Short mmCIF file of C-alpha atoms and ligand atoms in Angstrom, two decimals:
data_model
loop_
_atom_site.label_atom_id
_atom_site.label_comp_id
_atom_site.label_asym_id
_atom_site.label_seq_id
_atom_site.Cartn_x
_atom_site.Cartn_y
_atom_site.Cartn_z
CA MET B 359 7.69 25.17 -14.13
CA ALA B 360 8.94 22.01 -12.17
CA VAL B 361 6.29 19.46 -11.22
CA PRO B 362 7.14 17.15 -8.67
CA LEU B 363 6.65 13.49 -8.36
CA PHE B 364 4.91 13.85 -5.10
CA ASN B 365 3.50 16.63 -3.13
CA THR B 366 2.53 16.02 0.24
CA SER B 367 3.57 19.28 1.47
CA ALA B 368 0.90 21.46 0.00
CA PRO B 369 -2.06 19.41 1.58
CA LEU B 370 -0.25 19.32 5.04
CA ALA B 371 0.35 23.04 4.90
CA ALA B 372 -3.65 23.64 5.23
CA ILE B 373 -3.79 21.68 8.22
CA ASP B 374 -0.67 22.48 10.03
CA ALA B 375 -2.00 24.62 12.80
CA ASP B 376 -4.34 21.55 13.76
CA ILE B 377 -1.29 19.14 13.72
CA ARG B 378 0.86 21.46 15.87
CA ALA B 379 -1.99 21.96 18.28
CA LYS B 380 -2.38 18.11 18.91
CA VAL B 381 1.25 17.63 19.19
CA SER B 382 1.36 20.16 21.68
CA SER B 383 -1.67 18.38 23.62
CA ILE B 384 0.12 15.05 23.47
CA LEU B 385 3.38 16.71 25.02
CA ASP B 386 1.34 18.19 27.89
CA ALA B 387 -0.58 14.81 28.43
CA GLY B 388 2.95 13.10 28.55
CA VAL B 389 1.65 9.51 27.24
CA TYR B 390 3.59 8.43 24.53
CA VAL B 391 2.65 4.93 23.44
CA LEU B 392 -0.76 2.83 23.08
CA GLY B 393 -2.74 5.61 25.03
CA PRO B 394 -5.78 7.54 24.31
CA GLU B 395 -4.87 8.71 20.80
CA VAL B 396 -4.19 5.38 19.51
CA ARG B 397 -7.37 3.94 20.77
CA ALA B 398 -9.19 6.78 19.26
CA PHE B 399 -7.37 6.58 16.06
CA GLU B 400 -8.10 2.74 15.74
CA ALA B 401 -11.98 3.31 16.47
CA GLU B 402 -12.05 6.08 13.83
CA PHE B 403 -9.90 4.10 11.18
CA ALA B 404 -11.94 1.05 11.74
CA ALA B 405 -14.89 3.05 11.24
CA TYR B 406 -13.37 4.73 8.12
CA THR B 407 -12.62 1.35 6.47
CA GLY B 408 -15.72 -0.30 7.34
CA THR B 409 -14.32 -3.11 9.87
CA ALA B 410 -14.97 -4.01 13.23
CA HIS B 411 -11.52 -3.53 14.14
CA ALA B 412 -8.07 -1.89 13.79
CA VAL B 413 -5.14 -2.37 15.48
CA GLY B 414 -2.18 0.12 15.45
CA VAL B 415 1.22 -1.13 14.87
CA ALA B 416 4.86 0.21 14.07
CA ASN B 417 4.91 0.10 10.68
CA GLY B 418 3.43 -1.65 7.57
CA THR B 419 5.95 -4.40 7.36
CA ASP B 420 5.40 -5.56 10.88
CA ALA B 421 1.63 -5.46 10.22
CA LEU B 422 2.25 -7.97 7.33
CA VAL B 423 4.10 -10.32 9.69
CA LEU B 424 1.54 -10.17 12.63
CA ALA B 425 -1.38 -10.78 10.21
CA LEU B 426 0.25 -13.68 8.66
CA ARG B 427 1.00 -15.02 12.32
CA ALA B 428 -2.60 -14.33 13.35
CA LEU B 429 -3.84 -16.04 10.17
CA GLY B 430 -1.65 -19.25 11.61
CA VAL B 431 1.02 -19.23 8.98
CA GLY B 432 4.16 -20.76 9.88
CA PRO B 433 6.93 -23.57 8.93
CA GLY B 434 5.46 -25.68 6.08
CA ASP B 435 3.03 -23.34 4.83
CA GLU B 436 3.24 -21.55 1.44
CA VAL B 437 2.07 -17.74 0.98
CA ILE B 438 1.24 -16.48 -2.44
CA VAL B 439 2.22 -12.99 -3.12
CA PRO B 440 2.65 -11.12 -6.18
CA SER B 441 6.63 -10.24 -7.15
CA PHE B 442 5.69 -6.89 -8.66
CA THR B 443 5.19 -5.10 -5.58
CA PHE B 444 7.27 -3.27 -2.79
CA TYR B 445 9.87 -5.98 -1.44
CA ALA B 446 8.09 -5.94 1.99
CA SER B 447 5.03 -7.58 1.07
CA ALA B 448 7.43 -10.57 0.34
CA GLU B 449 9.74 -9.98 3.01
CA ALA B 450 7.06 -10.56 5.68
CA ILE B 451 6.77 -14.33 4.73
CA PRO B 452 10.05 -15.90 5.66
CA HIS B 453 9.81 -14.33 9.18
CA THR B 454 6.75 -16.46 9.84
CA GLY B 455 8.91 -19.44 8.64
CA ALA B 456 6.56 -20.06 5.58
CA ARG B 457 7.79 -20.03 2.01
CA PRO B 458 6.55 -17.05 -0.45
CA VAL B 459 5.32 -18.53 -3.67
CA PHE B 460 5.11 -15.54 -6.30
CA CYS B 461 2.37 -15.15 -8.61
CA ASP B 462 2.06 -12.75 -11.64
CA VAL B 463 0.16 -9.74 -11.85
CA ASP B 464 -1.73 -8.30 -14.81
CA PRO B 465 0.08 -5.70 -16.02
CA ASP B 466 -2.82 -3.54 -17.34
CA THR B 467 -3.89 -3.55 -13.43
CA PHE B 468 -0.64 -4.00 -11.80
CA CYS B 469 -2.50 -6.51 -9.64
CA ILE B 470 -2.84 -10.33 -8.85
CA THR B 471 -5.95 -11.87 -10.60
CA ALA B 472 -7.66 -15.28 -9.71
CA GLU B 473 -6.04 -16.99 -12.50
CA THR B 474 -2.67 -16.31 -11.51
CA VAL B 475 -3.30 -16.77 -7.96
CA LYS B 476 -4.87 -20.41 -9.14
CA ALA B 477 -1.66 -21.22 -11.12
CA ALA B 478 0.40 -20.70 -7.74
CA MET B 479 -2.03 -22.83 -5.30
CA THR B 480 -0.72 -26.06 -3.77
CA PRO B 481 -2.21 -28.20 -1.01
CA ARG B 482 0.36 -26.14 1.09
CA THR B 483 -1.11 -22.75 0.37
CA LYS B 484 -2.08 -21.37 3.61
CA ALA B 485 -2.77 -17.72 2.42
CA VAL B 486 -2.81 -15.06 -0.27
CA ILE B 487 -1.31 -11.53 0.02
CA ALA B 488 -3.37 -9.38 -2.46
CA VAL B 489 -1.44 -6.10 -2.96
CA HIS B 490 -3.68 -3.31 -3.89
CA LEU B 491 -0.80 -2.02 -5.82
CA PHE B 492 -0.73 1.91 -6.74
CA GLY B 493 -3.83 2.19 -5.17
CA ASN B 494 -5.72 0.08 -7.90
CA VAL B 495 -7.95 -3.04 -6.35
CA ALA B 496 -6.90 -6.37 -6.68
CA PRO B 497 -9.80 -8.83 -6.88
CA VAL B 498 -9.89 -10.32 -3.25
CA GLU B 499 -13.37 -11.68 -3.55
CA GLU B 500 -12.54 -13.66 -6.73
CA ILE B 501 -9.19 -15.01 -4.58
CA GLU B 502 -11.19 -15.91 -1.59
CA ALA B 503 -13.90 -17.99 -3.78
CA LEU B 504 -10.58 -20.41 -4.62
CA GLY B 505 -11.27 -21.27 -1.04
CA VAL B 506 -7.91 -19.41 0.40
CA PRO B 507 -7.86 -16.34 2.92
CA VAL B 508 -6.73 -13.31 1.58
CA LEU B 509 -4.60 -10.65 3.44
CA GLU B 510 -4.67 -7.44 1.51
CA ASP B 511 -1.56 -5.20 1.61
CA ALA B 512 -3.58 -2.04 1.44
CA ALA B 513 -0.36 0.13 2.12
CA GLN B 514 -0.83 2.06 -1.03
CA ALA B 515 -4.61 2.28 -1.18
CA ALA B 516 -5.67 4.87 1.48
CA GLY B 517 -8.64 6.56 -0.06
CA THR B 518 -9.69 4.34 -2.55
CA VAL B 519 -13.18 3.12 -2.36
CA LEU B 520 -15.19 0.91 -4.51
CA ASP B 521 -18.60 1.96 -6.54
CA ASP B 522 -20.60 0.37 -3.55
CA GLY B 523 -19.12 2.22 -1.07
CA ARG B 524 -16.55 -0.56 0.42
CA ARG B 525 -13.11 0.04 0.65
CA PRO B 526 -9.82 -1.82 0.63
CA GLY B 527 -9.21 -3.06 4.07
CA ALA B 528 -12.58 -4.53 4.42
CA LEU B 529 -12.72 -6.81 1.47
CA GLY B 530 -10.53 -9.97 2.62
CA THR B 531 -9.86 -11.59 5.96
CA ILE B 532 -7.31 -9.38 7.16
CA ALA B 533 -5.67 -6.52 6.00
CA THR B 534 -2.72 -4.16 6.58
CA TRP B 535 -1.85 -0.75 6.21
CA SER B 536 1.51 1.50 6.03
CA PHE B 537 1.39 5.29 7.45
CA TYR B 538 5.08 5.88 6.15
CA PRO B 539 5.13 9.62 5.56
CA SER B 540 5.05 9.27 1.53
CA LYS B 541 1.72 7.22 1.59
CA ASN B 542 -1.67 8.52 1.00
CA LEU B 543 -2.34 8.58 4.73
CA GLY B 544 1.24 9.30 6.17
CA ALA B 545 2.58 9.87 9.52
CA PHE B 546 5.44 12.01 10.57
CA GLY B 547 7.68 8.85 11.00
CA ASP B 548 6.92 4.95 10.81
CA GLY B 549 3.31 3.65 11.47
CA GLY B 550 0.97 0.90 10.45
CA ALA B 551 -2.37 -0.87 11.41
CA ILE B 552 -4.20 -3.98 10.81
CA THR B 553 -8.19 -4.19 9.69
CA THR B 554 -10.09 -7.06 10.21
CA SER B 555 -13.59 -7.86 11.07
CA ASP B 556 -12.80 -11.25 12.54
CA ASP B 557 -12.75 -10.67 16.69
CA THR B 558 -10.17 -13.68 17.08
CA LEU B 559 -7.41 -12.37 14.57
CA ALA B 560 -7.83 -9.09 16.04
CA GLU B 561 -7.34 -10.01 19.61
CA THR B 562 -4.47 -12.13 18.22
CA VAL B 563 -2.78 -9.36 16.59
CA ARG B 564 -3.45 -7.12 19.59
CA THR B 565 -1.61 -9.57 21.86
CA LEU B 566 1.24 -10.41 19.33
CA ARG B 567 1.88 -6.24 19.19
CA PHE B 568 2.70 -6.32 22.81
CA HIS B 569 5.07 -9.22 23.55
CA GLY B 570 2.19 -11.73 23.11
CA SER B 571 0.61 -10.51 26.04
CA ARG B 572 -3.10 -9.28 27.17
CA ASP B 573 -2.18 -7.83 30.45
CA LYS B 574 1.61 -7.27 30.44
CA GLN B 575 1.82 -10.01 33.43
CA THR B 576 1.44 -13.16 31.27
CA PHE B 577 3.18 -13.73 28.25
CA GLU B 578 1.14 -16.38 25.96
CA LEU B 579 2.61 -16.14 22.57
CA VAL B 580 6.51 -15.14 21.50
CA GLY B 581 5.40 -11.72 20.24
CA HIS B 582 6.99 -8.72 18.94
CA ASN B 583 7.59 -5.13 20.23
CA SER B 584 5.26 -3.35 16.97
CA ARG B 585 3.35 -0.51 18.83
CA LEU B 586 2.03 2.70 17.23
CA ASP B 587 2.84 5.77 19.32
CA GLU B 588 0.70 8.48 20.43
CA LEU B 589 2.29 11.47 18.48
CA GLN B 590 1.82 9.42 15.03
CA ALA B 591 -1.78 8.49 16.16
CA GLY B 592 -3.01 11.74 17.13
CA ILE B 593 -1.36 13.35 13.63
CA LEU B 594 -2.92 10.53 11.88
CA ARG B 595 -6.48 11.58 13.37
CA VAL B 596 -6.08 14.79 12.46
CA GLN B 597 -5.30 14.06 8.58
CA LEU B 598 -8.19 11.14 8.49
CA PRO B 599 -11.06 13.71 7.78
CA HIS B 600 -8.92 15.11 4.96
CA LEU B 601 -8.02 11.72 3.34
CA ASP B 602 -11.20 11.47 0.93
CA GLY B 603 -10.63 15.09 0.00
CA TRP B 604 -7.08 14.27 -0.88
CA ALA B 605 -8.27 11.30 -2.72
CA ASP B 606 -10.43 13.11 -5.06
CA GLY B 607 -7.82 15.68 -5.87
CA ARG B 608 -5.69 12.50 -6.83
CA ARG B 609 -8.49 10.95 -8.97
CA ALA B 610 -9.02 14.57 -10.47
CA GLY B 611 -5.16 14.42 -11.23
CA ALA B 612 -5.69 10.95 -13.14
CA ARG B 613 -8.75 12.41 -15.31
CA HIS B 614 -6.44 15.68 -16.15
CA TYR B 615 -3.93 13.28 -17.44
CA GLN B 616 -6.81 11.47 -19.58
CA GLU B 617 -8.21 14.92 -20.86
CA ALA B 618 -4.57 16.20 -21.73
CA GLY B 619 -4.02 13.26 -24.07
CA LEU B 620 -1.38 11.38 -22.03
CA GLY B 621 -3.05 7.95 -23.11
CA GLU B 622 -2.24 8.74 -26.66
CA LEU B 623 1.56 8.69 -25.56
CA VAL B 624 1.98 5.84 -23.30
CA THR B 625 -0.21 3.37 -21.83
CA LEU B 626 -2.52 4.50 -18.74
CA PRO B 627 -3.21 2.17 -15.92
CA LYS B 628 -6.36 0.13 -16.30
CA THR B 629 -8.71 0.85 -13.31
CA ALA B 630 -9.92 -2.23 -11.74
CA PRO B 631 -13.86 -2.89 -12.38
CA GLY B 632 -15.97 -1.57 -9.75
CA ALA B 633 -12.84 0.74 -8.14
CA ARG B 634 -12.43 4.45 -7.67
CA PRO B 635 -8.64 4.40 -7.03
CA ALA B 636 -6.89 7.13 -4.81
CA TRP B 637 -3.92 6.46 -7.17
CA HIS B 638 -1.14 6.40 -4.60
CA LEU B 639 1.57 6.52 -7.93
CA TYR B 640 0.18 7.18 -11.51
CA VAL B 641 2.13 4.53 -13.35
CA VAL B 642 2.00 4.31 -16.78
CA ARG B 643 3.70 1.87 -19.49
CA SER B 644 5.97 2.43 -22.39
CA GLU B 645 8.48 0.38 -23.93
CA ARG B 646 10.42 3.48 -24.12
CA ALA B 647 10.13 4.02 -20.38
CA ASP B 648 13.76 4.97 -19.53
CA GLU B 649 13.98 7.33 -22.32
CA LEU B 650 10.70 9.15 -21.07
CA ARG B 651 12.05 9.58 -17.92
CA THR B 652 15.11 11.06 -18.97
CA VAL B 653 12.92 13.60 -21.08
CA LEU B 654 10.86 14.48 -18.29
CA ASN B 655 13.78 14.78 -15.53
CA ASP B 656 15.67 16.98 -17.86
CA ALA B 657 12.39 19.15 -17.85
CA GLY B 658 12.03 19.48 -14.42
CA ILE B 659 9.25 16.81 -14.17
CA GLY B 660 9.55 14.09 -11.38
CA ALA B 661 9.48 10.61 -12.93
CA ARG B 662 10.77 7.14 -11.66
CA ALA B 663 10.54 3.54 -12.34
CA TYR B 664 9.13 1.18 -9.79
CA TYR B 665 10.22 -2.09 -8.86
CA ARG B 666 12.64 -2.62 -11.95
CA THR B 667 14.01 -5.50 -9.91
CA PRO B 668 10.97 -7.14 -8.91
CA ALA B 669 10.86 -9.16 -5.54
CA HIS B 670 11.43 -12.56 -6.81
CA LEU B 671 14.56 -11.47 -8.48
CA GLN B 672 16.07 -10.12 -5.53
CA PRO B 673 19.10 -11.70 -4.20
CA ALA B 674 17.48 -12.31 -0.60
CA MET B 675 14.53 -14.05 -2.44
CA ARG B 676 16.92 -16.50 -4.53
CA GLU B 677 15.85 -19.73 -2.89
CA TRP B 678 12.11 -18.95 -3.85
CA GLY B 679 12.45 -16.86 -7.06
CA GLU B 680 15.16 -18.33 -9.14
CA GLY B 681 13.81 -19.58 -12.25
CA LEU B 682 10.26 -18.39 -12.34
CA ASP B 683 8.76 -17.36 -15.30
CA LEU B 684 6.11 -14.39 -14.74
CA PRO B 685 5.78 -12.55 -18.00
CA GLY B 686 3.44 -9.95 -16.67
CA THR B 687 5.77 -8.78 -13.78
CA ALA B 688 8.51 -8.81 -16.22
CA GLU B 689 6.69 -6.41 -18.48
CA ALA B 690 5.13 -4.03 -15.69
CA ALA B 691 8.89 -4.22 -14.28
CA ARG B 692 10.43 -3.20 -17.54
CA THR B 693 7.65 -0.87 -18.92
CA ASN B 694 6.54 1.14 -15.68
CA LEU B 695 7.30 4.95 -15.14
CA ALA B 696 5.55 6.67 -12.45
CA VAL B 697 4.67 10.43 -13.18
CA PRO B 698 3.67 13.28 -11.17
CA MET B 699 0.93 12.36 -8.84
CA SER B 700 -0.43 14.17 -5.76
CA PRO B 701 -3.93 15.73 -4.09
CA VAL B 702 -3.21 18.80 -5.87
CA LEU B 703 -2.04 17.76 -9.47
CA ASP B 704 -3.78 20.32 -11.67
CA ARG B 705 -4.67 20.53 -15.42
CA ALA B 706 -1.67 23.11 -16.07
CA GLN B 707 0.88 20.44 -14.57
CA ALA B 708 -0.74 17.32 -16.46
CA ASP B 709 -0.52 19.22 -19.82
CA GLU B 710 2.98 20.36 -19.16
CA VAL B 711 3.92 16.27 -18.43
CA VAL B 712 1.91 15.51 -21.76
CA ALA B 713 3.70 18.50 -23.72
CA ALA B 714 7.22 17.07 -22.39
CA LEU B 715 6.28 13.68 -23.77
CA THR B 716 4.77 14.98 -26.77
CA ALA B 717 8.40 16.50 -27.72
CA VAL B 718 9.86 13.41 -27.75
CA ARG B 719 7.26 11.43 -29.87
CA VAL B 720 8.34 13.67 -32.91
C1 LIG H 1629 5.20 0.92 2.00
C2 LIG H 1629 4.75 -0.59 1.76
C3 LIG H 1629 4.63 -1.66 2.81
C4 LIG H 1629 5.71 -1.49 3.85
O1 LIG H 1629 5.10 -0.40 4.87
P1 LIG H 1629 6.34 0.06 5.81
O2 LIG H 1629 5.55 1.19 6.65
O3 LIG H 1629 7.21 0.89 5.07
O4 LIG H 1629 7.13 -0.94 6.65
C5 LIG H 1629 4.35 -2.84 2.50
N1 LIG H 1629 3.51 -2.95 1.56
C6 LIG H 1629 3.66 -1.97 0.29
C7 LIG H 1629 2.74 -2.56 -1.12
C8 LIG H 1629 3.79 -0.85 0.52
O5 LIG H 1629 3.87 0.02 -0.36
#
């Protein structure tokens, strides 16, 4: 039986009628940008993350740029960012005029640590982008204890929760989200948000997303056009009450893999202390990752490597990445392999993945 790498259609099928009804009602209302659905989603998402404010924007990459600008990041500043992440985490930095400074990750968690950040800090460090990669949780408080504000890139961490009930998006100074369709909370197109409990930062990103204006008459800042639309916000509102159930399904999927013995064949991702990750991707490590991918794909099982060329080695980052030695990043990039993960990954599917991999070992 084929096992897909992701399965977003099965969970959405269960709420199909609700989504269609919501879309119809928005078409009837005829308000398409920054209207009542966006306002309601912002209130609901802020309550969900446990922050005072959520601000809807056009996508997760814009969210990063606006959040960095609100933090006052600009020319002459440095922003620390992991290299083992989706490229957009780093790409946002030069848009502000600042310089990306790449730091290493712990290959066991795929996240940055206070030590790797410390090694990259200079007097010019203005902020740190902590990516909660694959849904795991970066140690935001330990990093802020170094005396630098943390922007959480929570694009992959919707549904993740800490044992004490707090969530990514509420752990640092400001946080960014992507609602790209494949994310744990996905729109039917592009969408993003910024969460923060700082009133001033929230007001600044609200202004920046609409051309630097509060009243559409006076333009105080050179801003952006980066708005969330009503259809996306409405669709996200229908999904939000289901997010925790889907996250439980992803956590159950990870347990199925553990109980099926996947950890005897490959290195499993290490859960950050105190975290209950909503695995956006379930990424294992093996020195034979490419061979295992071929075997899985030949068996009809989705598997792929992520970020084989990490951000600091991408051509556009040459100016800032050349000659860096990031051993944890190199290891994660070389050995990682995402295996199927979704809210509906069951034990039989986990057994099938393990059986296919067991066949290679002998
Ligand atoms: C998806 C993603 C982004 C970018 O989000 P978009 O909505 O596609 O612009 C940024 N950072 C991380 C870690 C992501 O996974």
